[in-house]
Amino acid sequence: MSIDTYLVEGSTPFSRSRLWDLNRNYYMEKGISAWSSGDVPHESTSNSLMGKTYAKLILGYLRDAKINAVSKEPIYIVELGAGHGRLAFQILSHLKSLSKTDTDLPPFVYVLSDIIPENLDFFDAHPYFKEYLEEGVLDTCLFDALDSETLALRHSGKTIRKGEAKSGIIAIANYFFDSIPSDLFRIKAGTFSPCAVSIRSKADPSVSTNEEILKGIEIDIEESEPEIHFFKERVFNSMLSDYSGVLKDTYLFFPTLGIRCIERLRALSDSRLFLLTTDKGYSSLADLEGTAVPDPSIHGSFSFSVNFHALHNYCRRTGGRVYAPSFDNYHLELSCLLFAGDGNATGGMDTAFKSSVEDFGPTDFNILKKASYRLAAALSMEEILSLIRLSAYDPGYFREIYPRVNELSKRISKNDRKRLAASLLKVWEMYFPLGEEFDLAFESAGLMYALGYFEKALVFFALSEAENGLRPDVFYNRVLCHYQLRQDDKFLEVLKEAKGYFPDYKNFEALSKLDLNAE
């Protein structure tokens, strides 16, 4: 450790370390801005294709639940640590589209859960959630993965207690297990030793924010004496014993608090739990061997890799079924854990997992996406439009590839012109604003204008104003649209309005000189 650092905490058992409080308090301090600022990356697992994949898996489960029919109560889809809400919007949007031909599906309620009341307030007030809240298919609740035992829904007023989610729970743990407390063990020569951690930081903890402390954090891992019965849960001790029998020399994360959260969700649903989870981590024993002393990945907050092998093992030991890819997915894992009892139909789930994960899934597209950024200058419009379609019209992907799209739009074929315009509309359908700097509506309007779709450009300029307020450059472009459409009265009306709001904006003078009689 560096000598020019401050002691944050002395040696403490890993899962009880202040490290986790720093992470938790970081999100408390930042709220939605943790994601809108770009400090915490989220687009690898919160994007339209991921939303569509989860929607297909959920739909497969709902189709099976229709056959199994254990209750007429709704199935609760609980997103754990929903954070920004973008994934929920994309899942709900795709579910609505994909289920149009299904009849008599079991009712469901999507529950956005979080530990931060202000995040729930953001969801409740977001205009893009208004329709779902009014229809009763969306609700919000405070839920803490560490100790919550009920779901107190804020809109319906219903509190779900042990055994009361009779039709089951679909839990979504998306980039969730990597940020909640975990135990750490050193396994060597057939024994496992619990680890403790001491924390120092380049920031003085007495005067610094959680974010500042985390930016300069340094940790030191220490081993304790080996223990045979570390946990109160026999199944956990048995799993650890098995690890010590097959792993030779490694540091091993054990998702104690994550599994206990799963157990409480199972209790709420009388063991009818279907868990969807995506995170960076490892699912094979080979990948767990030889792991060095762990270091947190700092990105505003911090995270560690998840031991998916342990999650899968726990599921199987308790009679559940694991859906996991049969191939190496470069440590971005997408798994489904089904705790549903014996004799239940799973055909819908089997088909959904094969088609949307096993055959080709979000982790595959992430690899193609990175390659497309690297090779963007060589991509044709036809190739880019195909990739946008493959992304399920993801706004985040469009934002990154936009410079090349804008460049190619200046020399575009008639067919590509139509496809690009149609793609822009579909990208907008998947957009959930968080207040980021990139103005998707404005850039889409500019492309529509360049393509000659002036009416559509006006719609996007209006959307930009609705999200970001009045701006002189938006007014300027709106006036130009009315000029191109030969809408002289609107041209003069909007130009007058623009000058009233922004009298010092010099570009308006050039518009005043345009010849309205020109052909």
XYZ file of C-alpha atoms in Angstrom:
519
model
C 0.000 0.000 0.000
C 1.050 3.584 -0.612
C 2.379 5.470 2.406
C 0.600 8.713 1.411
C -2.860 7.288 2.131
C -5.372 7.491 4.967
C -6.660 4.554 6.978
C -10.358 4.047 6.273
C -10.799 0.787 8.173
C -8.572 -1.758 9.857
C -8.749 -5.491 9.318
C -12.408 -6.574 9.109
C -14.083 -9.752 7.797
C -14.555 -9.217 4.072
C -18.354 -9.369 3.893
C -18.700 -7.012 6.907
C -16.166 -4.488 5.665
C -16.942 -0.782 5.346
C -16.073 -1.289 1.690
C -19.660 -2.318 1.036
C -21.061 0.669 2.936
C -18.959 2.981 0.771
C -20.509 1.411 -2.301
C -24.027 1.634 -0.917
C -23.569 5.237 0.233
C -22.117 6.198 -3.145
C -25.432 5.295 -4.778
C -27.316 7.052 -1.992
C -25.340 10.236 -2.674
C -25.470 10.127 -6.470
C -28.939 8.731 -7.166
C -29.849 8.621 -10.875
C -26.834 10.804 -11.740
C -24.577 7.801 -11.055
C -25.724 6.538 -14.471
C -26.745 9.712 -16.320
C -23.268 11.169 -15.720
C -21.677 8.075 -17.250
C -19.677 7.375 -14.068
C -21.261 3.933 -13.638
C -21.331 2.006 -16.941
C -24.574 0.169 -17.585
C -25.101 -0.226 -21.306
C -23.454 -3.656 -21.590
C -26.358 -5.129 -19.630
C -29.043 -2.421 -19.830
C -29.811 -2.085 -23.496
C -32.608 -2.893 -25.881
C -31.270 -6.317 -26.867
C -30.840 -7.296 -23.228
C -34.366 -6.047 -22.556
C -35.672 -8.089 -25.472
C -33.789 -11.181 -24.283
C -35.192 -10.890 -20.778
C -38.659 -10.253 -22.250
C -38.427 -13.481 -24.284
C -37.314 -15.448 -21.223
C -40.106 -13.936 -19.133
C -42.617 -14.683 -21.858
C -41.405 -18.297 -21.986
C -41.948 -18.558 -18.238
C -45.406 -16.965 -18.480
C -46.410 -19.456 -21.197
C -45.294 -22.317 -18.958
C -47.097 -20.755 -15.991
C -50.296 -20.714 -18.052
C -50.013 -24.512 -18.302
C -48.929 -25.006 -14.686
C -51.682 -22.653 -13.401
C -51.054 -22.747 -9.660
C -52.995 -19.557 -8.874
C -54.944 -16.708 -10.446
C -52.829 -14.191 -8.517
C -50.387 -12.109 -10.576
C -46.806 -13.175 -11.096
C -44.468 -10.529 -9.704
C -41.473 -9.578 -11.843
C -39.103 -8.008 -9.313
C -36.084 -6.135 -10.620
C -33.521 -6.021 -7.818
C -31.550 -2.799 -7.526
C -33.326 -1.282 -10.530
C -31.142 1.830 -10.299
C -31.865 3.864 -13.436
C -35.061 2.148 -14.638
C -33.966 1.974 -18.270
C -33.856 -1.813 -18.394
C -37.386 -2.064 -16.993
C -38.713 0.247 -19.683
C -37.061 -1.795 -22.418
C -38.265 -5.108 -20.973
C -41.835 -3.811 -20.702
C -41.728 -2.356 -24.228
C -40.554 -5.647 -25.723
C -42.967 -7.702 -23.598
C -45.847 -5.614 -24.901
C -44.766 -6.178 -28.491
C -43.838 -9.865 -28.200
C -47.014 -10.928 -26.361
C -49.518 -9.414 -28.799
C -50.472 -12.810 -30.215
C -50.640 -14.557 -26.823
C -54.024 -15.012 -25.204
C -54.849 -15.674 -21.562
C -51.333 -15.254 -20.249
C -51.153 -15.093 -16.452
C -51.353 -11.512 -15.144
C -48.100 -9.957 -13.999
C -46.868 -6.893 -12.143
C -43.388 -5.557 -12.833
C -41.881 -4.233 -9.597
C -39.025 -1.747 -9.716
C -37.214 -2.213 -6.406
C -34.347 -0.231 -4.965
C -32.831 0.849 -1.643
C -32.986 4.549 -2.539
C -36.387 6.273 -2.103
C -35.382 9.086 -4.481
C -34.831 6.562 -7.275
C -38.341 5.224 -6.715
C -39.676 8.780 -6.821
C -37.888 9.216 -10.154
C -39.604 6.111 -11.524
C -42.997 7.196 -10.202
C -42.699 10.601 -11.889
C -41.137 9.467 -15.170
C -43.554 10.110 -18.064
C -42.404 6.968 -19.873
C -43.691 4.835 -16.987
C -47.016 6.665 -16.656
C -48.985 4.297 -18.905
C -47.701 1.166 -17.161
C -48.369 2.577 -13.692
C -51.918 3.544 -14.646
C -52.567 0.087 -16.110
C -51.382 -1.539 -12.871
C -48.683 -3.623 -14.574
C -45.907 -1.584 -12.927
C -45.249 -0.812 -9.274
C -42.329 0.298 -7.119
C -41.033 -0.731 -3.714
C -38.142 -0.362 -1.313
C -36.311 -3.666 -1.121
C -32.931 -4.265 0.471
C -31.133 -7.400 -0.665
C -29.456 -7.671 2.717
C -32.504 -8.003 4.948
C -35.890 -7.229 3.352
C -38.442 -9.998 3.890
C -41.523 -8.379 2.316
C -42.453 -6.445 -0.809
C -44.418 -3.317 0.137
C -45.801 -2.055 -3.173
C -46.157 1.715 -3.221
C -48.956 2.074 -5.787
C -51.268 -0.841 -5.119
C -50.674 -0.555 -1.370
C -50.286 -4.325 -1.155
C -47.614 -5.913 1.039
C -46.425 -9.346 -0.043
C -45.276 -11.528 2.851
C -43.973 -15.056 3.163
C -45.843 -17.450 0.859
C -48.186 -14.758 -0.504
C -46.762 -14.489 -4.043
C -48.685 -17.656 -4.822
C -48.166 -17.576 -8.600
C -44.450 -17.050 -8.225
C -41.768 -14.403 -8.583
C -39.536 -13.668 -11.537
C -36.485 -11.893 -10.091
C -34.117 -9.901 -12.294
C -30.616 -9.433 -10.864
C -28.910 -7.396 -13.557
C -25.415 -6.235 -12.570
C -26.576 -6.802 -9.007
C -24.603 -9.596 -7.335
C -21.268 -7.909 -8.167
C -22.036 -4.973 -5.865
C -23.520 -6.555 -2.726
C -21.446 -8.039 0.131
C -19.693 -11.313 -0.547
C -17.402 -13.514 1.503
C -13.855 -14.165 0.360
C -11.797 -17.290 1.058
C -8.265 -18.419 0.327
C -8.283 -22.054 -0.692
C -4.970 -23.857 -0.515
C -3.817 -27.401 0.205
C -7.305 -28.682 0.887
C -8.321 -25.994 3.395
C -10.291 -22.766 3.165
C -9.379 -19.682 5.153
C -11.768 -16.737 5.515
C -10.268 -13.427 4.436
C -10.362 -10.011 6.048
C -9.667 -6.666 4.412
C -8.135 -3.381 5.530
C -8.870 -0.222 3.569
C -6.843 2.885 2.842
C -7.556 5.768 0.484
C -5.776 8.746 -1.024
C -8.773 10.787 0.129
C -9.135 11.748 3.783
C -12.287 9.878 4.931
C -13.036 12.523 7.574
C -13.661 15.240 4.959
C -14.280 13.333 1.705
C -17.362 12.000 -0.047
C -17.853 8.300 -0.628
C -17.078 8.859 -4.299
C -13.762 10.546 -3.485
C -12.781 7.786 -1.047
C -13.577 5.101 -3.623
C -11.568 6.836 -6.359
C -8.420 6.586 -4.257
C -9.103 3.295 -2.535
C -6.504 0.627 -1.853
C -7.268 -2.667 -0.121
C -5.113 -5.244 1.605
C -6.367 -8.827 1.937
C -5.397 -10.901 4.976
C -6.033 -14.583 5.656
C -7.471 -15.886 8.928
C -7.152 -19.344 10.439
C -8.837 -22.116 8.401
C -12.365 -23.036 9.504
C -14.466 -26.120 8.852
C -17.881 -24.723 9.799
C -17.780 -21.066 8.807
C -21.494 -20.590 8.030
C -24.656 -21.301 9.995
C -26.097 -22.839 6.792
C -25.022 -26.453 6.301
C -25.408 -26.212 2.537
C -22.929 -23.326 2.389
C -20.356 -25.236 4.451
C -20.823 -28.267 2.223
C -20.271 -26.167 -0.902
C -17.105 -24.656 0.580
C -15.847 -28.090 1.555
C -16.365 -29.269 -2.011
C -14.397 -26.292 -3.333
C -11.492 -27.005 -0.996
C -11.444 -30.559 -2.316
C -11.096 -29.647 -6.000
C -9.426 -26.211 -6.119
C -5.708 -26.204 -5.406
C -4.694 -22.591 -4.845
C -7.031 -19.663 -5.350
C -9.002 -16.785 -3.884
C -12.706 -17.570 -4.011
C -15.676 -15.240 -3.710
C -18.692 -16.857 -2.086
C -22.025 -15.030 -2.713
C -23.385 -15.520 0.805
C -25.630 -12.463 0.921
C -26.749 -13.018 -2.660
C -27.913 -16.577 -1.909
C -29.646 -15.440 1.270
C -31.513 -12.846 -0.790
C -32.559 -15.629 -3.167
C -33.783 -17.669 -0.199
C -35.983 -14.794 1.032
C -37.470 -14.390 -2.447
C -38.140 -18.124 -2.536
C -39.907 -17.795 0.816
C -42.140 -15.018 -0.549
C -43.077 -17.148 -3.547
C -43.364 -20.532 -1.800
C -40.255 -21.581 -3.790
C -41.786 -20.626 -7.155
C -38.870 -18.415 -8.125
C -37.360 -17.807 -11.547
C -34.131 -15.780 -11.353
C -32.652 -14.016 -14.382
C -29.160 -12.682 -13.790
C -26.399 -11.125 -15.862
C -23.045 -9.981 -14.525
C -19.321 -10.239 -15.032
C -18.132 -13.426 -13.428
C -17.218 -17.100 -13.730
C -19.330 -20.212 -14.050
C -16.752 -22.994 -14.479
C -14.413 -24.510 -11.913
C -11.483 -24.055 -14.277
C -12.004 -20.292 -14.241
C -12.110 -20.242 -10.431
C -8.698 -21.906 -10.111
C -5.582 -19.765 -9.696
C -7.383 -16.467 -9.055
C -5.040 -13.830 -7.659
C -5.731 -11.459 -4.769
C -8.878 -9.609 -5.917
C -8.850 -5.909 -6.638
C -12.118 -3.951 -6.960
C -13.093 -2.594 -10.357
C -13.675 1.146 -9.770
C -16.211 2.916 -11.976
C -17.710 5.560 -9.743
C -18.792 2.740 -7.451
C -16.900 -0.567 -7.380
C -17.660 -4.175 -8.217
C -16.127 -7.637 -8.011
C -16.592 -10.630 -10.289
C -19.467 -12.951 -9.362
C -19.077 -16.633 -8.566
C -21.818 -17.956 -10.851
C -20.599 -21.483 -10.258
C -21.731 -21.167 -6.626
C -25.120 -19.722 -7.624
C -25.642 -22.603 -10.067
C -24.498 -25.152 -7.497
C -26.886 -23.792 -4.860
C -29.772 -23.921 -7.322
C -29.118 -27.548 -8.216
C -28.603 -28.582 -4.580
C -32.025 -27.174 -3.685
C -33.819 -28.983 -6.507
C -33.751 -26.187 -9.056
C -32.790 -26.129 -12.698
C -30.000 -24.037 -14.210
C -30.070 -22.511 -17.680
C -26.565 -21.404 -18.686
C -24.775 -21.118 -22.044
C -22.825 -24.187 -23.090
C -19.932 -22.082 -24.380
C -17.374 -19.587 -23.059
C -18.985 -16.154 -23.002
C -15.858 -14.217 -22.028
C -16.973 -13.741 -18.428
C -20.156 -11.791 -19.043
C -22.553 -14.409 -17.732
C -26.296 -14.634 -18.399
C -27.971 -17.391 -16.389
C -31.479 -18.427 -15.388
C -32.161 -20.287 -12.153
C -35.546 -21.985 -12.004
C -36.919 -23.019 -8.611
C -40.295 -24.385 -9.632
C -40.840 -27.810 -8.109
C -41.183 -31.131 -9.874
C -43.535 -31.854 -12.732
C -43.908 -28.293 -14.019
C -43.931 -27.567 -17.740
C -40.734 -25.844 -18.928
C -41.125 -26.027 -22.718
C -41.600 -22.284 -23.072
C -38.470 -21.578 -21.062
C -36.458 -24.230 -22.908
C -37.327 -22.698 -26.279
C -36.793 -19.117 -25.147
C -33.362 -19.785 -23.660
C -32.138 -21.691 -26.706
C -33.279 -19.061 -29.206
C -32.387 -15.896 -27.292
C -29.246 -16.917 -25.371
C -27.783 -20.233 -26.533
C -28.077 -19.614 -30.299
C -27.197 -15.902 -30.188
C -27.547 -13.482 -27.315
C -26.562 -10.123 -25.859
C -23.040 -11.221 -24.952
C -22.453 -12.188 -28.600
C -23.690 -8.818 -29.794
C -21.441 -7.017 -27.296
C -18.461 -8.534 -29.106
C -19.777 -7.494 -32.524
C -20.592 -4.038 -31.158
C -17.027 -3.436 -30.005
C -15.701 -4.591 -33.371
C -18.080 -2.229 -35.181
C -16.796 0.734 -33.153
C -13.239 -0.166 -34.060
C -14.075 -0.602 -37.761
C -16.723 2.134 -37.995
C -14.889 4.155 -40.639
C -15.075 1.206 -43.066
C -18.728 0.248 -42.460
C -21.367 0.912 -45.110
C -24.835 2.222 -44.320
C -26.273 -1.191 -45.178
C -23.966 -2.863 -42.648
C -24.705 -0.297 -39.934
C -28.457 -0.594 -40.410
C -28.184 -4.363 -40.040
C -26.217 -3.941 -36.803
C -28.762 -1.437 -35.477
C -31.493 -3.958 -36.208
C -29.464 -6.728 -34.547
C -29.135 -4.507 -31.441
C -32.956 -4.456 -31.218
C -32.699 -0.763 -32.148
C -30.714 0.126 -29.070
C -30.329 3.892 -28.487
C -26.968 3.425 -26.756
C -25.538 1.601 -29.751
C -26.974 4.208 -32.112
C -25.344 6.997 -30.088
C -21.902 5.403 -30.438
C -22.243 4.665 -34.169
C -23.975 7.999 -34.900
C -20.887 9.870 -36.248
C -20.499 7.295 -39.021
C -24.255 7.310 -39.712
C -24.195 11.101 -40.001
C -21.237 10.955 -42.377
C -22.875 8.347 -44.626
C -26.246 10.137 -44.652
C -24.757 12.773 -46.946
C -24.428 10.230 -49.776
C -27.183 7.719 -49.261
C -29.182 5.526 -51.646
C -32.961 5.757 -51.887
C -33.473 2.392 -50.190
C -31.031 3.146 -47.366
C -32.705 6.521 -46.905
C -36.038 4.816 -46.192
C -34.477 2.173 -43.941
C -32.534 4.742 -41.945
C -35.670 6.836 -41.377
C -37.596 3.738 -40.253
C -34.701 2.723 -37.980
C -34.621 6.139 -36.310
C -38.282 5.761 -35.365
C -37.655 2.309 -33.902
C -34.592 3.482 -31.973
C -36.712 6.221 -30.426
C -39.296 3.661 -29.276
C -36.588 2.040 -27.125
C -35.286 5.308 -25.674
C -35.614 6.019 -21.957
C -34.187 9.431 -21.016
C -32.020 9.806 -17.931
C -30.765 13.318 -18.609
C -27.577 12.395 -20.465
C -25.740 14.926 -22.601
C -26.446 13.210 -25.936
C -29.718 14.611 -27.316
C -31.083 11.662 -29.289
C -34.180 13.554 -30.412
C -32.145 16.493 -31.771
C -29.654 14.313 -33.630
C -32.491 12.180 -35.062
C -34.230 15.364 -36.191
C -31.067 16.505 -37.948
C -30.813 13.199 -39.786
C -34.487 13.319 -40.771
C -33.914 16.813 -42.143
C -30.859 15.666 -44.118
C -32.904 12.771 -45.521
C -35.676 15.121 -46.596
C -38.275 13.939 -44.069
C -39.120 17.407 -42.813
C -42.389 16.509 -41.082
C -40.631 13.763 -39.111
C -37.798 16.173 -38.334
C -40.313 18.577 -36.800
C -41.648 15.786 -34.575
C -38.143 15.028 -33.286
C -37.328 18.719 -32.765
C -40.494 18.990 -30.654
C -39.384 15.951 -28.640
C -35.993 17.567 -28.073
C -37.649 20.709 -26.743
C -39.947 18.682 -24.494
C -36.959 16.952 -22.909
C -34.371 19.721 -22.818
C -36.288 22.992 -22.965
C -36.270 25.748 -25.567
C -33.037 26.303 -27.484
C -32.211 28.720 -30.304
C -30.648 26.026 -32.514
C -33.836 23.935 -32.288
C -35.934 26.961 -33.211
C -33.593 27.643 -36.130
C -34.029 24.152 -37.510
C -37.793 24.160 -36.962
C -38.038 27.339 -39.042
C -35.979 25.690 -41.798
C -38.318 22.670 -41.792
C -41.337 24.925 -42.344
C -39.429 26.676 -45.143
C -38.703 23.362 -46.879
C -42.358 22.350 -46.482
C -43.493 25.684 -47.981
C -45.486 26.389 -44.843
C -45.068 30.154 -45.030
C -47.431 31.061 -42.216
C -45.757 28.612 -39.824
C -42.356 29.797 -41.019
C -43.162 33.387 -40.042
C -44.961 32.375 -36.828
C -42.146 30.204 -35.496
C -39.463 32.687 -36.552
C -41.269 35.455 -34.664
C -41.591 33.211 -31.611
C -37.906 32.302 -31.824
C -36.804 35.952 -31.927
C -39.015 36.661 -28.940
C -37.289 34.000 -26.842
C -33.749 34.542 -28.174
C -33.455 38.105 -29.547
C -29.638 38.002 -29.608
C -29.299 34.817 -31.678
C -27.718 36.152 -34.875
C -28.515 33.162 -37.120
C -32.194 34.156 -37.142
C -31.300 37.127 -39.350
C -30.276 34.801 -42.182
C -33.692 33.113 -41.967
C -35.429 36.471 -42.275
C -33.736 36.950 -45.657
C -34.981 33.672 -47.158
C -37.171 34.093 -50.248
C -40.561 32.515 -49.478
C -41.449 32.711 -53.178
C -38.469 30.659 -54.310
C -39.255 27.459 -56.178
